[in-house]
């Protein structure tokens, strides 16, 4: 029942609200819808009561307000928002003034509220001044007429006057509180966005620092060595002996640049998935061959048995995930150790594990591995450096492809990373 009421409340509040509407205009429209919708049953009720009391003219005023309220909601629905607000301000001034002069029903206080509504609705100073002047003049006209003249028709009871004024004030307070609540919610959202932007800027600064260092170091060393070759301070044979060191550094730099470019694209354009039926074994073997230079240089052994299962995933995302996990396993493995890649099937999902027997990590680091927003790069067993983006990309890509990732680890014993991805049906 509560859920139904909330849905109804939101449906009424968002009549005529479009996604491209500015925040303030959106809130003005929502407040208008709620106040008008709140007044409709009251206008209809008093139309019937006054008609039964043979107050036909007052009943016609109330029914006019009822019909006018419906027309305003229709106007809002057609997104003629300014016209709807103009009708509210002008029609309420005319009808409230007429009711007060003819029946003394206490609605002159609503003319003062009408001024506040006009100030909220509009920014044009001249229009606000005109509306304010008209409503103030009508208010004093009603008070003057009440002091010196008798009403043309029988006055309504004091209870009815109190009810009219109370209802109007309550609806006005509710509308203002709703407007204030929405503004505070928007302010909190803006503050949260600012915090996220600040964190993102810090992340970018750290990334640029890491990348600048990683670019400068191998390029600087390569340039210095080439200068020595050109000046014949070292022979080409000696340079050839150093080339394997430069190859290793450039391979690391390429991995880091790939991660950085992939992460930058995901931040700028969002992560768009294009899942398809993929033979997971083929991509894993492709990544193993791609990183062959890295694992062979550490004299590692890759244990992997191909399999036939097909998965439903974006192939580019899957390749990034496997590349990062295997690259990390190589990075943190000790020389002449092994890396095992295994798979299993469970509940229409394919599970893949990549296990190394390297450095491992403490429980504190493991607990923050996929939850911390901080980007932290750790040196490998052979002083390899990274950007700290690899596992972030794995988590984001698997989330988008309805997969999961987790890890177990023990210091000096190694780590095992697990991923699950949907099988192709």
Short mmCIF file of C-alpha atoms in Angstrom, two decimals:
data_model
loop_
_atom_site.label_atom_id
_atom_site.label_comp_id
_atom_site.label_asym_id
_atom_site.label_seq_id
_atom_site.Cartn_x
_atom_site.Cartn_y
_atom_site.Cartn_z
CA UNK A 1 0.00 0.00 0.00
CA UNK A 2 2.79 2.41 0.95
CA UNK A 3 4.65 1.57 -2.25
CA UNK A 4 1.48 2.25 -4.26
CA UNK A 5 1.05 5.65 -2.56
CA UNK A 6 4.68 6.56 -3.24
CA UNK A 7 4.30 5.63 -6.90
CA UNK A 8 1.12 7.72 -7.12
CA UNK A 9 2.81 10.66 -5.40
CA UNK A 10 5.76 10.51 -7.81
CA UNK A 11 3.50 10.11 -10.84
CA UNK A 12 1.51 13.24 -9.92
CA UNK A 13 4.63 15.23 -9.00
CA UNK A 14 6.32 14.47 -12.32
CA UNK A 15 3.45 15.47 -14.64
CA UNK A 16 5.09 17.50 -17.41
CA UNK A 17 8.62 16.94 -16.06
CA UNK A 18 11.06 16.05 -18.86
CA UNK A 19 14.68 14.87 -18.48
CA UNK A 20 16.05 18.04 -20.10
CA UNK A 21 14.23 20.34 -17.66
CA UNK A 22 16.50 22.44 -15.45
CA UNK A 23 16.58 21.53 -11.78
CA UNK A 24 14.79 24.65 -10.47
CA UNK A 25 12.12 24.47 -13.17
CA UNK A 26 11.64 20.81 -12.39
CA UNK A 27 11.04 21.53 -8.70
CA UNK A 28 8.65 24.40 -9.46
CA UNK A 29 6.66 22.07 -11.73
CA UNK A 30 6.56 19.31 -9.12
CA UNK A 31 5.40 21.68 -6.37
CA UNK A 32 2.68 23.06 -8.65
CA UNK A 33 1.43 19.55 -9.46
CA UNK A 34 1.30 18.49 -5.82
CA UNK A 35 -0.46 21.64 -4.57
CA UNK A 36 -3.05 21.51 -7.37
CA UNK A 37 -3.62 17.77 -6.88
CA UNK A 38 -4.02 18.32 -3.13
CA UNK A 39 -6.62 21.02 -3.76
CA UNK A 40 -8.75 19.12 -6.31
CA UNK A 41 -10.65 16.87 -3.86
CA UNK A 42 -11.22 19.86 -1.54
CA UNK A 43 -12.62 22.00 -4.37
CA UNK A 44 -14.95 19.18 -5.42
CA UNK A 45 -16.03 18.55 -1.83
CA UNK A 46 -16.95 22.20 -1.22
CA UNK A 47 -18.70 22.39 -4.58
CA UNK A 48 -21.03 19.62 -3.43
CA UNK A 49 -21.46 20.99 0.14
CA UNK A 50 -22.21 24.53 -1.02
CA UNK A 51 -24.59 23.27 -3.67
CA UNK A 52 -26.49 21.24 -1.06
CA UNK A 53 -26.57 24.37 1.17
CA UNK A 54 -28.13 26.25 -1.79
CA UNK A 55 -25.03 28.47 -2.06
CA UNK A 56 -25.06 28.04 -5.81
CA UNK A 57 -22.72 30.92 -6.64
CA UNK A 58 -20.11 29.80 -4.08
CA UNK A 59 -20.50 26.24 -5.36
CA UNK A 60 -19.86 27.48 -8.88
CA UNK A 61 -16.66 29.22 -7.69
CA UNK A 62 -15.47 26.00 -6.05
CA UNK A 63 -16.32 23.96 -9.13
CA UNK A 64 -14.49 26.49 -11.29
CA UNK A 65 -11.40 25.97 -9.13
CA UNK A 66 -11.81 22.20 -9.51
CA UNK A 67 -12.06 22.38 -13.31
CA UNK A 68 -9.24 24.95 -13.39
CA UNK A 69 -7.03 22.60 -11.40
CA UNK A 70 -7.59 19.81 -13.92
CA UNK A 71 -6.86 22.18 -16.80
CA UNK A 72 -3.64 23.26 -15.09
CA UNK A 73 -2.48 19.64 -14.78
CA UNK A 74 -3.33 19.10 -18.47
CA UNK A 75 -1.37 22.24 -19.35
CA UNK A 76 1.55 20.96 -17.27
CA UNK A 77 1.33 17.58 -19.01
CA UNK A 78 1.67 19.35 -22.38
CA UNK A 79 4.74 21.07 -20.89
CA UNK A 80 3.29 24.57 -21.19
CA UNK A 81 4.64 25.28 -17.75
CA UNK A 82 4.76 29.07 -17.85
CA UNK A 83 1.14 29.25 -19.05
CA UNK A 84 0.03 26.98 -16.18
CA UNK A 85 1.79 29.17 -13.61
CA UNK A 86 0.33 32.35 -15.07
CA UNK A 87 -3.18 30.86 -14.90
CA UNK A 88 -2.66 29.88 -11.26
CA UNK A 89 -1.48 33.34 -10.16
CA UNK A 90 -4.12 35.33 -12.08
CA UNK A 91 -7.09 32.99 -11.55
CA UNK A 92 -6.43 32.62 -7.82
CA UNK A 93 -6.24 36.41 -7.42
CA UNK A 94 -9.57 36.94 -9.17
CA UNK A 95 -11.48 34.06 -7.56
CA UNK A 96 -10.18 34.60 -4.00
CA UNK A 97 -11.00 38.29 -4.20
CA UNK A 98 -14.52 37.63 -5.51
CA UNK A 99 -15.20 34.98 -2.83
CA UNK A 100 -14.05 37.26 -0.03
CA UNK A 101 -16.09 40.25 -1.22
CA UNK A 102 -19.24 38.20 -1.73
CA UNK A 103 -19.12 35.68 1.12
CA UNK A 104 -16.45 36.78 3.65
CA UNK A 105 -14.90 33.29 3.67
CA UNK A 106 -11.46 34.36 4.93
CA UNK A 107 -9.57 33.67 1.71
CA UNK A 108 -7.94 37.13 1.67
CA UNK A 109 -4.94 35.60 3.45
CA UNK A 110 -4.42 33.46 0.38
CA UNK A 111 -3.75 36.63 -1.61
CA UNK A 112 -0.64 37.20 0.51
CA UNK A 113 0.41 33.60 -0.10
CA UNK A 114 -0.20 34.25 -3.80
CA UNK A 115 2.49 36.95 -3.66
CA UNK A 116 5.02 34.45 -2.27
CA UNK A 117 4.06 31.95 -4.98
CA UNK A 118 4.66 34.58 -7.68
CA UNK A 119 8.07 35.39 -6.19
CA UNK A 120 8.99 31.69 -6.27
CA UNK A 121 7.67 31.18 -9.78
CA UNK A 122 9.10 34.21 -11.55
CA UNK A 123 12.36 36.12 -11.80
CA UNK A 124 11.13 39.15 -13.78
CA UNK A 125 11.05 42.02 -11.28
CA UNK A 126 8.42 44.03 -13.14
CA UNK A 127 5.98 41.13 -13.30
CA UNK A 128 6.52 40.32 -9.61
CA UNK A 129 5.94 43.97 -8.73
CA UNK A 130 2.68 44.08 -10.71
CA UNK A 131 1.36 40.83 -9.16
CA UNK A 132 2.37 42.00 -5.68
CA UNK A 133 0.67 45.35 -6.14
CA UNK A 134 -2.57 43.77 -7.44
CA UNK A 135 -2.78 41.25 -4.60
CA UNK A 136 -1.98 43.85 -1.92
CA UNK A 137 -4.63 46.21 -3.30
CA UNK A 138 -7.18 43.37 -3.40
CA UNK A 139 -6.29 42.44 0.20
CA UNK A 140 -6.87 45.97 1.50
CA UNK A 141 -9.98 46.33 -0.64
CA UNK A 142 -11.44 43.21 1.01
CA UNK A 143 -10.51 44.45 4.49
CA UNK A 144 -11.97 47.90 3.80
CA UNK A 145 -15.16 46.42 2.37
CA UNK A 146 -15.50 44.08 5.37
CA UNK A 147 -15.19 47.03 7.74
CA UNK A 148 -17.73 49.33 6.09
CA UNK A 149 -20.07 47.19 4.00
CA UNK A 150 -22.19 44.10 4.46
CA UNK A 151 -21.57 41.07 2.22
CA UNK A 152 -23.90 40.62 -0.73
CA UNK A 153 -24.58 37.02 0.29
CA UNK A 154 -24.75 35.13 3.57
CA UNK A 155 -21.31 34.70 5.13
CA UNK A 156 -19.98 31.23 5.70
CA UNK A 157 -19.52 29.91 9.24
CA UNK A 158 -16.42 30.65 11.30
CA UNK A 159 -15.57 26.95 11.20
CA UNK A 160 -15.58 27.04 7.39
CA UNK A 161 -13.38 30.15 7.39
CA UNK A 162 -10.93 28.50 9.79
CA UNK A 163 -10.88 25.35 7.68
CA UNK A 164 -10.25 27.33 4.47
CA UNK A 165 -7.35 29.26 5.93
CA UNK A 166 -5.85 26.23 7.71
CA UNK A 167 -6.02 24.07 4.60
CA UNK A 168 -4.40 26.72 2.45
CA UNK A 169 -1.62 27.34 4.97
CA UNK A 170 -0.96 23.61 5.42
CA UNK A 171 -0.75 23.00 1.67
CA UNK A 172 1.55 25.98 1.28
CA UNK A 173 3.85 24.80 4.09
CA UNK A 174 3.95 21.26 2.63
CA UNK A 175 4.84 22.66 -0.78
CA UNK A 176 7.63 24.81 0.64
CA UNK A 177 8.99 21.94 2.73
CA UNK A 178 8.98 19.68 -0.33
CA UNK A 179 10.80 22.35 -2.34
CA UNK A 180 13.32 22.80 0.48
CA UNK A 181 13.81 19.04 0.88
CA UNK A 182 14.49 18.61 -2.82
CA UNK A 183 16.95 21.50 -2.81
CA UNK A 184 18.82 19.99 0.13
CA UNK A 185 18.89 16.62 -1.62
CA UNK A 186 20.27 18.27 -4.75
CA UNK A 187 22.84 20.14 -2.67
CA UNK A 188 23.99 16.88 -1.08
CA UNK A 189 24.23 15.30 -4.54
CA UNK A 190 26.33 18.23 -5.75
CA UNK A 191 28.61 17.92 -2.73
CA UNK A 192 29.00 14.20 -3.38
CA UNK A 193 29.81 14.88 -7.04
CA UNK A 194 32.36 17.49 -5.99
CA UNK A 195 33.98 14.97 -3.64
CA UNK A 196 34.07 12.39 -6.42
CA UNK A 197 35.60 14.93 -8.82
CA UNK A 198 38.18 15.90 -6.22
CA UNK A 199 39.08 12.23 -5.69
CA UNK A 200 39.22 11.72 -9.46
CA UNK A 201 41.53 14.72 -9.83
CA UNK A 202 43.83 13.32 -7.16
CA UNK A 203 43.78 9.98 -8.97
CA UNK A 204 44.68 11.66 -12.23
CA UNK A 205 47.52 13.61 -10.60
CA UNK A 206 48.92 10.40 -9.14
CA UNK A 207 48.55 8.59 -12.44
CA UNK A 208 50.30 11.34 -14.35
CA UNK A 209 53.10 11.24 -11.78
CA UNK A 210 53.48 7.47 -12.17
CA UNK A 211 53.29 7.56 -15.96
CA UNK A 212 55.69 10.50 -16.19
CA UNK A 213 58.23 8.58 -14.10
CA UNK A 214 57.72 5.34 -16.02
CA UNK A 215 58.03 7.13 -19.35
CA UNK A 216 61.04 9.18 -18.37
CA UNK A 217 63.05 6.32 -16.88
CA UNK A 218 63.25 3.81 -19.80
CA UNK A 219 63.27 6.49 -22.49
CA UNK A 220 66.01 8.39 -20.66
CA UNK A 221 68.11 5.26 -20.24
CA UNK A 222 67.60 4.26 -23.87
CA UNK A 223 68.53 7.73 -25.10
CA UNK A 224 71.67 7.84 -22.94
CA UNK A 225 72.75 4.41 -24.14
CA UNK A 226 72.15 5.33 -27.79
CA UNK A 227 74.20 8.49 -27.29
CA UNK A 228 77.05 6.35 -25.94
CA UNK A 229 76.76 4.04 -28.98
CA UNK A 230 76.75 6.98 -31.40
CA UNK A 231 79.86 8.42 -29.71
CA UNK A 232 81.42 4.95 -29.78
CA UNK A 233 81.91 4.86 -26.02
CA UNK A 234 80.32 1.42 -26.02
CA UNK A 235 80.27 -1.10 -28.83
CA UNK A 236 77.22 -2.43 -30.61
CA UNK A 237 77.89 -5.80 -29.02
CA UNK A 238 77.71 -4.24 -25.56
CA UNK A 239 74.50 -2.42 -26.55
CA UNK A 240 73.03 -5.73 -27.72
CA UNK A 241 73.72 -7.20 -24.28
CA UNK A 242 71.77 -4.30 -22.72
CA UNK A 243 68.87 -4.55 -25.15
CA UNK A 244 67.05 -7.28 -23.22
CA UNK A 245 66.87 -4.90 -20.25
CA UNK A 246 65.31 -2.17 -22.41
CA UNK A 247 62.90 -4.67 -23.97
CA UNK A 248 61.69 -5.65 -20.52
CA UNK A 249 61.17 -2.02 -19.48
CA UNK A 250 59.35 -1.19 -22.71
CA UNK A 251 57.08 -4.23 -22.29
CA UNK A 252 56.13 -2.97 -18.81
CA UNK A 253 55.61 0.51 -20.18
CA UNK A 254 53.34 -0.85 -22.91
CA UNK A 255 51.21 -2.70 -20.35
CA UNK A 256 50.91 0.42 -18.21
CA UNK A 257 49.99 2.58 -21.20
CA UNK A 258 47.34 0.05 -22.30
CA UNK A 259 45.77 0.14 -18.84
CA UNK A 260 45.92 3.91 -18.71
CA UNK A 261 44.30 4.32 -22.12
CA UNK A 262 41.60 1.75 -21.31
CA UNK A 263 40.84 3.42 -17.97
CA UNK A 264 40.78 6.90 -19.56
CA UNK A 265 38.32 5.74 -22.19
CA UNK A 266 36.06 4.17 -19.56
CA UNK A 267 36.09 7.41 -17.53
CA UNK A 268 35.35 9.66 -20.50
CA UNK A 269 32.77 7.55 -22.36
CA UNK A 270 31.57 5.11 -19.72
CA UNK A 271 31.91 1.34 -20.04
CA UNK A 272 29.87 0.07 -22.98
CA UNK A 273 29.55 -3.71 -23.18
CA UNK A 274 29.03 -5.67 -26.40
CA UNK A 275 28.71 -9.25 -25.16
CA UNK A 276 28.87 -12.18 -27.53
CA UNK A 277 29.59 -15.90 -27.46
CA UNK A 278 33.30 -16.26 -26.78
CA UNK A 279 35.53 -19.32 -26.47
CA UNK A 280 37.31 -18.37 -23.25
CA UNK A 281 40.17 -20.81 -23.81
CA UNK A 282 41.22 -19.12 -27.06
CA UNK A 283 41.46 -15.68 -25.47
CA UNK A 284 43.42 -17.03 -22.50
CA UNK A 285 45.88 -18.71 -24.86
CA UNK A 286 46.14 -15.51 -26.89
CA UNK A 287 47.06 -13.54 -23.75
CA UNK A 288 49.59 -16.19 -22.69
CA UNK A 289 51.29 -15.82 -26.09
CA UNK A 290 51.07 -12.04 -25.89
CA UNK A 291 52.91 -12.00 -22.54
CA UNK A 292 55.39 -14.70 -23.53
CA UNK A 293 58.37 -12.35 -23.40
CA UNK A 294 57.52 -11.39 -19.82
CA UNK A 295 57.06 -14.86 -18.32
CA UNK A 296 59.95 -16.37 -20.24
CA UNK A 297 62.32 -13.65 -19.04
CA UNK A 298 61.57 -14.78 -15.45
CA UNK A 299 61.87 -18.44 -16.48
CA UNK A 300 58.28 -19.10 -15.38
CA UNK A 301 56.13 -22.03 -16.37
CA UNK A 302 52.49 -21.45 -17.35
CA UNK A 303 50.24 -24.41 -16.57
CA UNK A 304 47.11 -24.23 -18.71
CA UNK A 305 44.88 -26.84 -20.32
CA UNK A 306 42.55 -25.55 -23.11
CA UNK A 307 38.81 -26.23 -22.76
CA UNK A 308 35.73 -25.96 -24.97
CA UNK A 309 33.22 -23.96 -22.86
CA UNK A 310 31.77 -20.80 -24.39
CA UNK A 311 31.01 -17.71 -22.30
CA UNK A 312 28.78 -14.67 -22.83
CA UNK A 313 30.99 -11.60 -22.42
CA UNK A 314 32.50 -8.67 -24.25
CA UNK A 315 35.65 -10.23 -25.77
CA UNK A 316 37.70 -7.04 -25.43
CA UNK A 317 36.78 -6.74 -21.76
CA UNK A 318 37.59 -10.40 -21.14
CA UNK A 319 40.99 -9.97 -22.78
CA UNK A 320 41.76 -6.94 -20.57
CA UNK A 321 40.78 -8.91 -17.44
CA UNK A 322 42.90 -11.96 -18.29
CA UNK A 323 45.83 -9.82 -19.42
CA UNK A 324 45.86 -7.87 -16.17
CA UNK A 325 45.48 -10.92 -13.93
CA UNK A 326 48.17 -12.89 -15.75
CA UNK A 327 50.46 -9.85 -15.93
CA UNK A 328 50.08 -9.41 -12.16
CA UNK A 329 50.81 -13.09 -11.58
CA UNK A 330 54.00 -12.75 -13.63
CA UNK A 331 54.92 -9.53 -11.89
CA UNK A 332 54.68 -10.98 -8.38
CA UNK A 333 56.08 -14.43 -9.15
CA UNK A 334 59.62 -15.40 -8.25
CA UNK A 335 61.95 -16.67 -10.93
CA UNK A 336 61.63 -20.30 -12.05
CA UNK A 337 58.23 -20.69 -10.34
CA UNK A 338 54.95 -21.61 -12.03
CA UNK A 339 51.57 -19.99 -12.70
CA UNK A 340 48.49 -22.23 -12.90
CA UNK A 341 45.35 -21.29 -14.84
CA UNK A 342 42.40 -23.58 -14.04
CA UNK A 343 38.67 -23.57 -14.74
CA UNK A 344 35.46 -25.10 -13.42
CA UNK A 345 31.72 -24.89 -14.13
CA UNK A 346 29.21 -24.03 -11.43
CA UNK A 347 25.56 -22.85 -11.67
CA UNK A 348 25.67 -21.84 -15.33
CA UNK A 349 28.87 -19.91 -14.74
CA UNK A 350 32.47 -20.48 -15.72
CA UNK A 351 35.02 -19.97 -12.95
CA UNK A 352 38.63 -19.25 -13.85
CA UNK A 353 41.47 -19.12 -11.35
CA UNK A 354 44.99 -17.77 -11.87
CA UNK A 355 47.37 -18.91 -9.13
CA UNK A 356 50.95 -17.83 -8.53
CA UNK A 357 53.45 -18.90 -5.88
CA UNK A 358 55.00 -15.49 -5.42
CA UNK A 359 55.01 -12.68 -2.87
CA UNK A 360 51.41 -12.88 -1.72
CA UNK A 361 49.86 -10.08 0.30
CA UNK A 362 48.74 -9.42 3.91
CA UNK A 363 45.09 -9.66 4.93
CA UNK A 364 44.77 -5.87 5.31
CA UNK A 365 45.82 -5.30 1.70
CA UNK A 366 43.64 -8.16 0.47
CA UNK A 367 40.56 -6.73 2.21
CA UNK A 368 40.95 -3.39 0.38
CA UNK A 369 41.91 -4.86 -2.97
CA UNK A 370 38.57 -4.28 -4.74
CA UNK A 371 36.91 -1.75 -2.41
CA UNK A 372 39.43 1.05 -1.92
CA UNK A 373 39.26 4.10 -4.21
CA UNK A 374 42.93 4.76 -3.67
CA UNK A 375 45.22 3.84 -6.52
CA UNK A 376 48.29 2.08 -5.14
CA UNK A 377 51.08 0.59 -7.22
CA UNK A 378 53.24 -2.21 -5.78
CA UNK A 379 56.66 -3.25 -7.06
CA UNK A 380 57.01 -6.77 -8.42
CA UNK A 381 59.66 -9.34 -7.53
CA UNK A 382 61.93 -7.92 -10.24
CA UNK A 383 61.18 -4.25 -9.41
CA UNK A 384 58.38 -4.07 -12.00
CA UNK A 385 56.13 -1.04 -11.65
CA UNK A 386 52.47 -0.59 -12.53
CA UNK A 387 49.79 2.08 -12.49
CA UNK A 388 47.57 0.38 -9.93
CA UNK A 389 44.70 0.44 -12.44
CA UNK A 390 44.71 -3.22 -13.49
CA UNK A 391 42.47 -4.67 -10.78
CA UNK A 392 40.16 -1.65 -10.94
CA UNK A 393 39.59 -2.31 -14.63
CA UNK A 394 39.02 -6.02 -13.95
CA UNK A 395 36.38 -5.24 -11.32
CA UNK A 396 34.59 -2.64 -13.44
CA UNK A 397 34.57 -4.76 -16.60
CA UNK A 398 33.37 -7.90 -14.81
CA UNK A 399 30.61 -5.95 -13.03
CA UNK A 400 29.38 -4.68 -16.38
CA UNK A 401 29.43 -8.21 -17.83
CA UNK A 402 27.59 -9.76 -14.86
CA UNK A 403 30.73 -11.41 -13.55
CA UNK A 404 32.59 -11.38 -10.24
CA UNK A 405 36.17 -11.29 -9.01
CA UNK A 406 37.80 -12.12 -5.69
CA UNK A 407 41.13 -13.35 -4.38
CA UNK A 408 42.84 -15.35 -1.66
CA UNK A 409 46.45 -14.78 -0.66
CA UNK A 410 49.10 -15.53 1.91
CA UNK A 411 52.37 -13.66 2.37
CA UNK A 412 55.35 -15.45 0.72
CA UNK A 413 53.02 -18.24 -0.43
CA UNK A 414 51.37 -16.55 -3.40
CA UNK A 415 47.92 -15.41 -4.51
CA UNK A 416 45.00 -16.89 -6.39
CA UNK A 417 42.54 -14.68 -8.27
CA UNK A 418 39.13 -16.04 -9.18
CA UNK A 419 36.66 -14.72 -11.74
CA UNK A 420 33.21 -15.97 -12.72
CA UNK A 421 31.47 -15.16 -15.99
CA UNK A 422 28.14 -16.36 -17.45
CA UNK A 423 28.26 -19.38 -19.73
CA UNK A 424 26.84 -19.02 -23.21
CA UNK A 425 23.42 -20.67 -23.35
#
